[in-house]
Short mmCIF file of C-alpha atoms in Angstrom, two decimals:
data_model
loop_
_atom_site.label_atom_id
_atom_site.label_comp_id
_atom_site.label_asym_id
_atom_site.label_seq_id
_atom_site.Cartn_x
_atom_site.Cartn_y
_atom_site.Cartn_z
CA UNK A 976 -4.01 7.87 -6.65
CA UNK A 977 -1.93 5.73 -8.87
CA UNK A 978 -0.82 7.31 -12.29
CA UNK A 979 -0.47 3.82 -14.00
CA UNK A 980 -1.50 0.41 -13.42
CA UNK A 981 0.82 -2.39 -13.71
CA UNK A 982 0.13 -3.78 -17.38
CA UNK A 983 -1.40 -7.56 -17.58
CA UNK A 984 0.61 -10.55 -18.48
CA UNK A 985 0.21 -14.05 -19.86
CA UNK A 986 1.64 -16.51 -18.31
CA UNK A 987 3.11 -19.98 -19.75
CA UNK A 988 4.68 -22.45 -17.93
CA UNK A 989 6.93 -25.84 -18.98
CA UNK A 990 6.03 -28.37 -16.52
CA UNK A 991 9.33 -30.30 -17.05
CA UNK A 992 11.81 -30.37 -20.37
CA UNK A 993 10.41 -32.60 -23.10
CA UNK A 994 6.85 -30.95 -22.69
CA UNK A 995 5.67 -27.40 -24.32
CA UNK A 996 5.03 -24.26 -22.34
CA UNK A 997 1.31 -24.28 -21.40
CA UNK A 998 -0.64 -21.36 -20.94
CA UNK A 999 -1.70 -21.27 -17.17
CA UNK A 1000 -3.44 -17.63 -16.63
CA UNK A 1001 -1.96 -14.43 -16.16
CA UNK A 1002 -1.16 -11.32 -13.78
CA UNK A 1003 0.07 -7.95 -13.31
CA UNK A 1004 3.54 -6.61 -12.82
CA UNK A 1005 5.62 -3.56 -13.91
CA UNK A 1006 7.92 -5.07 -16.33
CA UNK A 1007 8.95 -8.63 -17.92
CA UNK A 1008 11.63 -9.36 -15.03
CA UNK A 1009 8.75 -8.64 -12.27
CA UNK A 1010 5.95 -10.90 -14.28
CA UNK A 1011 8.34 -13.65 -14.01
CA UNK A 1012 9.27 -13.16 -10.45
CA UNK A 1013 5.44 -13.06 -9.90
CA UNK A 1014 4.65 -16.23 -12.23
CA UNK A 1015 7.25 -18.21 -10.09
CA UNK A 1016 5.08 -17.44 -6.43
CA UNK A 1017 1.57 -16.93 -8.08
CA UNK A 1018 2.09 -20.72 -10.29
CA UNK A 1019 4.89 -22.86 -9.66
CA UNK A 1020 4.96 -22.86 -5.88
CA UNK A 1021 4.56 -26.50 -5.72
CA UNK A 1022 6.93 -27.82 -8.54
CA UNK A 1023 4.17 -27.14 -11.41
CA UNK A 1024 7.25 -25.87 -13.89
CA UNK A 1025 10.79 -26.12 -14.85
CA UNK A 1026 10.70 -22.83 -17.32
CA UNK A 1027 8.22 -19.51 -17.47
CA UNK A 1028 7.59 -17.85 -20.43
CA UNK A 1029 5.59 -14.18 -19.86
CA UNK A 1030 4.05 -12.17 -22.66
CA UNK A 1031 2.53 -8.87 -22.22
CA UNK A 1032 -1.73 -9.69 -23.04
CA UNK A 1033 -1.55 -6.93 -25.21
CA UNK A 1034 0.81 -8.41 -27.37
CA UNK A 1035 -1.57 -11.26 -28.44
CA UNK A 1036 -3.85 -11.49 -31.21
CA UNK A 1037 -6.53 -14.01 -30.95
CA UNK A 1038 -9.04 -15.41 -33.76
CA UNK A 1039 -12.38 -14.28 -33.59
CA UNK A 1040 -15.01 -17.36 -32.38
CA UNK A 1041 -17.53 -15.60 -34.22
CA UNK A 1042 -14.98 -16.72 -37.88
CA UNK A 1043 -14.55 -20.45 -36.35
CA UNK A 1044 -16.87 -21.52 -39.40
CA UNK A 1045 -14.47 -20.15 -42.28
CA UNK A 1046 -11.57 -21.01 -39.88
CA UNK A 1047 -11.91 -24.39 -39.01
CA UNK A 1048 -14.84 -26.23 -40.92
CA UNK A 1049 -12.73 -26.60 -43.93
CA UNK A 1050 -10.69 -28.90 -42.56
CA UNK A 1051 -13.72 -31.53 -41.26
CA UNK A 1052 -14.68 -32.66 -45.36
CA UNK A 1053 -10.90 -33.12 -45.85
CA UNK A 1054 -11.14 -36.83 -44.74
CA UNK A 1055 -8.59 -37.78 -47.47
CA UNK A 1056 -5.74 -36.33 -44.86
CA UNK A 1057 -6.81 -38.86 -42.16
CA UNK A 1058 -5.13 -42.24 -42.68
CA UNK A 1059 -8.03 -44.27 -42.08
CA UNK A 1060 -9.32 -42.91 -45.11
CA UNK A 1061 -7.38 -45.48 -47.57
CA UNK A 1062 -8.55 -48.87 -48.10
CA UNK A 1063 -5.95 -51.44 -48.13
CA UNK A 1064 -5.99 -55.17 -47.62
CA UNK A 1065 -5.23 -56.61 -44.77
CA UNK A 1066 -2.64 -58.93 -45.65
CA UNK A 1067 -0.70 -55.27 -45.64
CA UNK A 1068 1.81 -55.10 -42.90
CA UNK A 1069 3.73 -52.50 -41.42
CA UNK A 1070 1.64 -49.81 -42.96
CA UNK B 571 -28.79 -7.05 -32.98
CA UNK B 572 -32.37 -7.18 -33.39
CA UNK B 573 -34.19 -8.79 -30.40
CA UNK B 574 -34.99 -12.19 -32.18
CA UNK B 575 -31.13 -12.61 -32.90
CA UNK B 576 -30.42 -12.15 -29.35
CA UNK B 577 -32.96 -14.76 -28.51
CA UNK B 578 -31.54 -17.28 -30.97
CA UNK B 579 -28.15 -16.72 -29.94
CA UNK B 580 -29.22 -17.19 -26.34
CA UNK B 581 -30.96 -20.38 -27.04
CA UNK B 582 -27.70 -21.92 -28.77
CA UNK B 583 -25.71 -20.50 -26.00
CA UNK B 584 -27.92 -22.49 -23.48
CA UNK B 585 -27.87 -25.46 -25.42
CA UNK B 586 -24.04 -25.24 -25.94
CA UNK B 587 -24.15 -25.34 -21.80
CA UNK B 588 -26.39 -28.33 -21.82
CA UNK B 589 -24.30 -30.23 -23.80
CA UNK B 590 -21.31 -29.36 -21.64
CA UNK B 591 -19.41 -27.47 -23.49
CA UNK B 592 -17.24 -24.77 -22.08
CA UNK B 593 -17.88 -20.65 -22.60
CA UNK B 594 -14.20 -19.11 -23.27
CA UNK B 595 -13.63 -15.46 -23.00
CA UNK B 596 -14.05 -13.88 -26.52
CA UNK B 597 -17.48 -16.29 -26.93
CA UNK B 598 -20.48 -14.48 -27.05
CA UNK B 599 -22.46 -14.52 -23.83
CA UNK B 600 -25.78 -13.01 -22.67
CA UNK B 601 -25.22 -9.99 -20.63
CA UNK B 602 -26.88 -11.53 -17.68
CA UNK B 603 -24.25 -14.33 -17.80
CA UNK B 604 -21.38 -11.87 -17.74
CA UNK B 605 -22.69 -10.00 -14.99
CA UNK B 606 -23.64 -12.67 -12.89
CA UNK B 607 -20.09 -14.43 -13.37
CA UNK B 608 -18.48 -11.18 -12.73
CA UNK B 609 -20.16 -10.90 -9.27
CA UNK B 610 -19.74 -14.60 -8.23
CA UNK B 611 -16.05 -14.63 -9.49
CA UNK B 612 -14.96 -11.36 -7.92
CA UNK B 613 -16.78 -12.08 -4.80
CA UNK B 614 -14.72 -15.44 -4.58
CA UNK B 615 -11.58 -13.66 -5.04
CA UNK B 616 -12.46 -10.86 -2.73
CA UNK B 617 -13.12 -13.76 -0.08
CA UNK B 618 -9.84 -15.12 -0.51
CA UNK B 619 -8.12 -12.42 -0.14
CA UNK B 620 -9.56 -10.84 3.09
CA UNK B 621 -9.39 -14.72 3.87
CA UNK B 622 -5.61 -13.96 4.60
CA UNK B 623 -6.81 -11.42 7.50
CA UNK B 624 -7.42 -13.39 10.13
CA UNK B 625 -5.20 -16.46 9.60
CA UNK B 626 -2.24 -13.72 9.25
CA UNK B 627 -2.92 -12.34 12.76
CA UNK B 628 -1.72 -16.09 14.19
CA UNK B 629 1.81 -16.15 11.82
CA UNK B 630 3.64 -14.15 14.25
CA UNK B 631 2.65 -16.12 17.36
CA UNK B 632 2.57 -20.00 15.73
CA UNK B 633 3.31 -22.45 18.53
CA UNK B 634 6.17 -23.95 16.50
CA UNK B 635 8.37 -23.55 13.20
CA UNK B 636 6.82 -26.68 11.96
CA UNK B 637 3.34 -24.82 12.29
CA UNK B 638 4.50 -21.19 11.42
CA UNK B 639 5.74 -22.94 7.74
CA UNK B 640 2.36 -24.59 6.86
CA UNK B 641 0.28 -21.31 7.91
CA UNK B 642 2.65 -19.21 6.37
CA UNK B 643 2.45 -21.52 3.28
CA UNK B 644 -1.44 -21.48 3.55
CA UNK B 645 -1.89 -17.84 3.68
CA UNK B 646 0.31 -17.45 0.61
CA UNK B 647 -1.94 -19.83 -1.24
CA UNK B 648 -4.70 -17.92 -0.38
CA UNK B 649 -2.97 -14.85 -2.12
CA UNK B 650 -2.56 -17.38 -4.83
CA UNK B 651 -6.33 -18.18 -5.13
CA UNK B 652 -7.01 -14.77 -5.00
CA UNK B 653 -4.81 -13.88 -7.84
CA UNK B 654 -5.73 -16.75 -10.20
CA UNK B 655 -9.54 -15.75 -9.50
CA UNK B 656 -9.11 -12.04 -10.02
CA UNK B 657 -7.24 -12.93 -13.65
CA UNK B 658 -9.99 -15.11 -14.60
CA UNK B 659 -12.37 -12.61 -13.42
CA UNK B 660 -10.63 -9.93 -16.01
CA UNK B 661 -11.37 -11.82 -19.28
CA UNK B 662 -15.09 -10.88 -18.60
CA UNK B 663 -14.06 -7.69 -19.53
CA UNK B 664 -13.40 -5.81 -15.79
CA UNK B 665 -10.73 -4.46 -14.76
CA UNK B 666 -8.54 -5.46 -11.70
CA UNK B 667 -8.70 -1.53 -10.09
CA UNK B 668 -12.72 -1.67 -10.73
CA UNK B 669 -12.83 -4.92 -8.47
CA UNK B 670 -10.69 -3.60 -6.01
CA UNK B 671 -12.61 -0.46 -5.82
CA UNK B 672 -15.85 -2.64 -5.47
CA UNK B 673 -14.70 -4.44 -2.51
CA UNK B 674 -12.85 -1.11 -0.69
CA UNK B 675 -16.23 0.78 -0.71
CA UNK B 676 -18.18 -2.15 -0.03
CA UNK B 677 -20.32 -2.81 -3.23
CA UNK B 678 -18.76 -6.12 -3.63
CA UNK B 679 -19.19 -8.73 -0.68
CA UNK B 680 -17.03 -11.09 0.56
CA UNK B 681 -17.52 -14.49 2.53
CA UNK B 682 -19.29 -13.21 6.04
CA UNK B 683 -17.31 -16.03 7.51
CA UNK B 684 -14.40 -14.07 7.75
CA UNK B 685 -15.72 -10.91 9.59
CA UNK B 686 -15.78 -13.26 12.86
CA UNK B 687 -12.60 -12.66 14.98
CA UNK B 688 -9.36 -15.24 15.67
CA UNK B 689 -8.77 -14.91 19.18
CA UNK B 690 -6.93 -18.30 20.40
CA UNK B 691 -4.40 -20.32 18.40
CA UNK B 692 -6.75 -23.17 18.07
CA UNK B 693 -9.08 -21.03 15.81
CA UNK B 694 -6.27 -21.61 13.12
CA UNK B 695 -7.53 -25.41 13.80
CA UNK B 696 -10.87 -24.83 13.46
CA UNK B 697 -10.69 -22.50 10.12
CA UNK B 698 -8.36 -25.19 8.29
CA UNK B 699 -10.69 -27.95 9.39
CA UNK B 700 -14.22 -26.30 9.16
CA UNK B 701 -14.11 -23.31 6.56
CA UNK B 702 -11.84 -24.66 4.46
CA UNK B 703 -13.45 -28.12 4.75
CA UNK B 704 -16.74 -25.88 3.66
CA UNK B 705 -15.01 -24.20 0.90
CA UNK B 706 -13.76 -27.48 -0.09
CA UNK B 707 -17.26 -28.80 -0.48
CA UNK B 708 -18.64 -25.27 -2.45
CA UNK B 709 -15.26 -25.49 -4.72
CA UNK B 710 -15.40 -28.84 -5.95
CA UNK B 711 -18.50 -28.74 -8.03
CA UNK B 712 -17.36 -25.81 -9.62
CA UNK B 713 -14.28 -27.59 -11.17
CA UNK B 714 -17.17 -28.52 -13.42
CA UNK B 715 -18.46 -25.12 -14.36
CA UNK B 716 -19.57 -23.58 -17.57
CA UNK B 717 -17.24 -20.71 -17.85
CA UNK B 718 -13.46 -22.36 -18.73
CA UNK B 719 -11.38 -19.95 -17.07
CA UNK B 720 -13.31 -20.21 -13.79
CA UNK B 721 -13.38 -23.80 -13.94
CA UNK B 722 -9.50 -23.94 -14.99
CA UNK B 723 -8.99 -21.78 -11.78
CA UNK B 724 -10.92 -23.63 -9.27
CA UNK B 725 -9.29 -27.28 -10.35
CA UNK B 726 -6.08 -25.40 -9.54
CA UNK B 727 -7.32 -24.06 -6.01
CA UNK B 728 -8.95 -27.42 -5.16
CA UNK B 729 -5.62 -29.13 -5.53
CA UNK B 730 -3.85 -27.11 -3.25
CA UNK B 731 -7.18 -26.49 -0.63
CA UNK B 732 -6.72 -30.34 0.76
CA UNK B 733 -3.17 -29.44 2.48
CA UNK B 734 -5.32 -26.24 3.96
CA UNK B 735 -8.01 -28.97 5.59
CA UNK B 736 -5.58 -31.29 6.54
CA UNK B 737 -3.02 -29.16 8.44
CA UNK B 738 -6.11 -27.27 10.36
CA UNK B 739 -7.66 -30.83 11.13
CA UNK B 740 -4.24 -31.86 12.75
CA UNK B 741 -4.11 -28.23 14.68
CA UNK B 742 -7.38 -29.66 16.23
CA UNK B 743 -6.50 -33.16 17.07
CA UNK B 744 -3.16 -32.04 18.06
CA UNK B 745 -4.88 -29.66 20.37
CA UNK B 746 -7.48 -32.05 21.44
CA UNK B 747 -5.13 -34.97 22.74
CA UNK B 748 -3.47 -32.40 24.92
CA UNK B 749 -3.64 -31.05 28.52
CA UNK B 750 -7.00 -30.33 29.48
CA UNK B 751 -6.58 -26.34 28.83
CA UNK B 752 -5.90 -27.50 25.23
CA UNK B 753 -8.49 -29.26 24.78
CA UNK B 754 -10.98 -26.67 26.21
CA UNK B 755 -9.16 -24.31 23.31
CA UNK B 756 -9.91 -26.65 20.63
CA UNK B 757 -13.52 -27.26 21.77
CA UNK B 758 -14.08 -23.41 22.66
CA UNK B 759 -13.22 -22.39 18.56
CA UNK B 760 -15.14 -25.64 17.80
CA UNK B 761 -18.01 -23.83 19.24
CA UNK B 762 -17.37 -20.48 17.94
CA UNK B 763 -16.64 -21.67 14.09
CA UNK B 764 -19.14 -24.52 13.85
CA UNK B 765 -22.43 -22.46 13.16
CA UNK B 766 -20.87 -19.90 11.04
CA UNK B 767 -19.33 -22.24 9.10
CA UNK B 768 -23.05 -23.93 8.58
CA UNK B 769 -24.09 -20.46 7.18
CA UNK B 770 -21.25 -19.88 4.83
CA UNK B 771 -22.71 -22.54 2.61
CA UNK B 772 -25.21 -20.08 2.12
CA UNK B 773 -28.92 -19.17 2.81
CA UNK B 774 -31.60 -22.32 2.85
CA UNK B 775 -32.75 -23.18 -0.58
CA UNK B 776 -36.61 -21.92 -0.30
CA UNK B 777 -34.92 -18.15 0.19
CA UNK B 778 -31.75 -18.55 -2.28
CA UNK B 779 -32.53 -15.93 -5.00
CA UNK B 780 -29.70 -17.37 -7.69
CA UNK B 781 -29.98 -20.97 -7.39
CA UNK B 782 -32.04 -21.89 -10.45
CA UNK B 783 -30.11 -19.82 -12.75
CA UNK B 784 -26.73 -20.84 -11.74
CA UNK B 785 -27.81 -24.33 -11.96
CA UNK B 786 -28.75 -24.00 -15.02
CA UNK B 787 -24.88 -22.27 -16.03
CA UNK B 788 -23.18 -24.87 -13.76
CA UNK B 789 -21.98 -22.12 -11.33
CA UNK B 790 -23.78 -24.32 -8.64
CA UNK B 791 -24.23 -27.96 -9.49
CA UNK B 792 -25.95 -28.54 -5.77
CA UNK B 793 -28.00 -26.56 -3.83
CA UNK B 794 -27.17 -24.80 -0.31
CA UNK B 795 -29.08 -27.19 2.04
CA UNK B 796 -27.39 -30.42 -0.16
CA UNK B 797 -24.12 -28.81 0.40
CA UNK B 798 -24.66 -28.10 4.31
CA UNK B 799 -26.14 -31.49 4.98
CA UNK B 800 -22.95 -33.23 2.93
CA UNK B 801 -20.62 -30.74 5.28
CA UNK B 802 -22.36 -32.11 8.45
CA UNK B 803 -22.37 -35.48 7.48
CA UNK B 804 -18.91 -35.62 6.66
CA UNK B 805 -17.65 -33.48 9.40
CA UNK B 806 -19.56 -35.02 12.49
CA UNK B 807 -17.76 -38.51 12.47
CA UNK B 808 -13.99 -36.51 12.16
CA UNK B 809 -15.33 -34.58 15.55
CA UNK B 810 -15.94 -37.82 17.37
CA UNK B 811 -12.70 -38.94 16.15
CA UNK B 812 -10.93 -36.50 18.24
CA UNK B 813 -13.38 -36.26 21.11
CA UNK B 814 -14.93 -32.62 20.73
CA UNK B 815 -18.40 -32.12 20.68
CA UNK B 816 -20.33 -30.23 17.74
CA UNK B 817 -22.29 -27.43 19.46
CA UNK B 818 -26.02 -28.53 18.70
CA UNK B 819 -27.97 -30.12 21.54
CA UNK B 820 -30.34 -31.22 18.34
CA UNK B 821 -27.97 -32.73 16.51
CA UNK B 822 -29.06 -36.74 15.86
CA UNK B 823 -28.32 -39.42 13.11
CA UNK B 824 -31.51 -39.93 11.30
CA UNK B 825 -31.41 -43.83 10.35
CA UNK B 826 -34.22 -43.38 7.61
CA UNK B 827 -32.57 -40.67 6.08
CA UNK B 828 -29.07 -41.86 6.35
CA UNK B 829 -28.13 -38.21 7.38
CA UNK B 830 -27.44 -35.91 10.53
CA UNK B 831 -30.74 -34.03 11.81
CA UNK B 832 -29.35 -30.95 13.01
CA UNK B 833 -30.77 -27.66 14.98
CA UNK B 834 -31.65 -24.48 13.90
CA UNK B 835 -29.84 -21.72 12.26
CA UNK B 836 -29.66 -18.53 13.62
CA UNK B 837 -30.15 -16.68 10.27
CA UNK B 838 -30.59 -13.13 11.95
CA UNK B 839 -26.78 -13.27 12.78
CA UNK B 840 -26.30 -14.53 9.31
CA UNK B 841 -27.88 -11.55 7.97
CA UNK B 842 -26.74 -8.97 10.28
CA UNK B 843 -22.60 -10.23 9.37
CA UNK B 844 -23.70 -10.10 5.44
CA UNK B 845 -25.15 -6.49 6.27
CA UNK B 846 -21.95 -5.32 7.86
CA UNK B 847 -22.58 -5.58 11.52
CA UNK B 848 -20.34 -8.63 12.16
CA UNK B 849 -17.93 -8.45 14.88
CA UNK B 850 -14.91 -8.14 12.14
CA UNK B 851 -16.60 -6.24 9.43
CA UNK B 852 -15.33 -2.71 10.18
CA UNK B 853 -11.83 -4.21 11.20
CA UNK B 854 -11.13 -6.27 7.83
CA UNK B 855 -11.99 -3.26 5.42
CA UNK B 856 -9.85 -0.88 7.55
CA UNK B 857 -7.06 -3.69 7.10
CA UNK B 858 -7.79 -4.30 3.61
CA UNK B 859 -7.93 -0.60 2.49
CA UNK B 860 -4.95 0.40 4.54
CA UNK B 861 -2.85 -2.29 2.81
CA UNK B 862 -3.70 -0.90 -0.53
CA UNK B 863 -3.17 2.57 0.03
CA UNK B 864 -0.13 2.25 2.05
CA UNK B 865 1.14 0.19 -0.85
CA UNK B 866 0.47 2.51 -3.12
CA UNK B 867 3.92 4.44 -3.59
CA UNK B 868 5.40 1.37 -3.75
CA UNK B 869 3.22 0.48 -7.19
CA UNK B 870 4.37 3.61 -8.31
CA UNK B 871 7.85 3.36 -8.39
CA UNK B 872 7.82 0.13 -9.68
CA UNK B 873 5.94 1.28 -12.61
CA UNK B 874 8.44 4.41 -12.71
CA UNK B 875 11.48 2.28 -12.68
CA UNK B 876 10.05 -0.06 -15.12
CA UNK B 877 9.57 2.90 -17.50
CA UNK B 878 12.96 4.00 -17.05
CA UNK B 879 14.68 1.04 -17.71
CA UNK B 880 12.35 0.82 -21.06
CA UNK B 881 13.73 4.30 -22.11
CA UNK B 882 17.35 3.33 -21.36
CA UNK B 883 16.85 0.15 -23.44
CA UNK B 884 15.56 2.13 -25.99
CA UNK B 885 18.52 4.47 -26.07
CA UNK B 886 21.19 1.58 -25.84
CA UNK B 887 19.38 0.21 -28.85
CA UNK B 888 19.86 3.64 -31.40
#
């Protein structure tokens, strides 16, 4: 019987320079080095990436969808944060 | 939570899915949704993992280096697909170990097609062409399923699957155009894999128990019978093209339906295989459990090594 299971890692891949790393899935590995090696085999078999980040899943804190209202709804009525809120004559150019 | 609250949450949940919204891991979901997804996704993952065995059987005996690198890459893809799906299933709160346990004890099923033997090289062609062909038909609609992590895994899988089918068809084509012995070998493989491939798309609609709920949750977009018809209609012309004969005397183009009519499927055979009495059920489980057990010391050693390294790093830091 195995004494301890390999922890879970979240994998982020940058598809090419100039773009951000994106989450693409997770995998199990004994440590960060192995997580990188496994991520290379599991998530970049067809040139999907030029850079990989691995983060142990337990270090990620996620917001709770039940709090989505208080977190994200206040932004909905702040239309003045968008350029279209401001009435300008058509004659104004370059704005 | 009161029963009324739960019913209201369930109503909202169903409405979200009907609006084509995706469900993500931390969202509230009905227990039945969670359990159904754990079952279907883990069985899908198991199928990818067990699916490596029939083809792995031929890697060392591939007839050329070209065929060998392709088959090796395909089997590696199946491992990858299994891993995407296992990690997607873990987001529903089941551990990898529990899933392995369910596979190894026979509690969880995997696709019955992998319980047939691969006795000639042509079987590599037939599997790629027919089994992966049927799998694609099953999987493409799942790219749009309601559970986000499953849909994302399926998009990845589908992108890679098309190479699998093409390499299989190329093997069949080459054999079918080869010596009479090679053509016979291709025809024999088609004869053995045709009916199991049709069964792979699942029981007929009138006996399929999960269909209605699964349709609602977009775990299924088309019924088994529709998928099967689609598979037959697209595969028959491919067989014609390379001069092989579909082993079904009742197969006939139906002008009115714009589809092929086909013969009776032997569902007794299907249920026998599902229940564990197929030609290779025991062999497959023995290989899978054996590999897992023989790898135990490696997994433990890797963990011990990682812990030792961590301790050393911490000591240096002080």
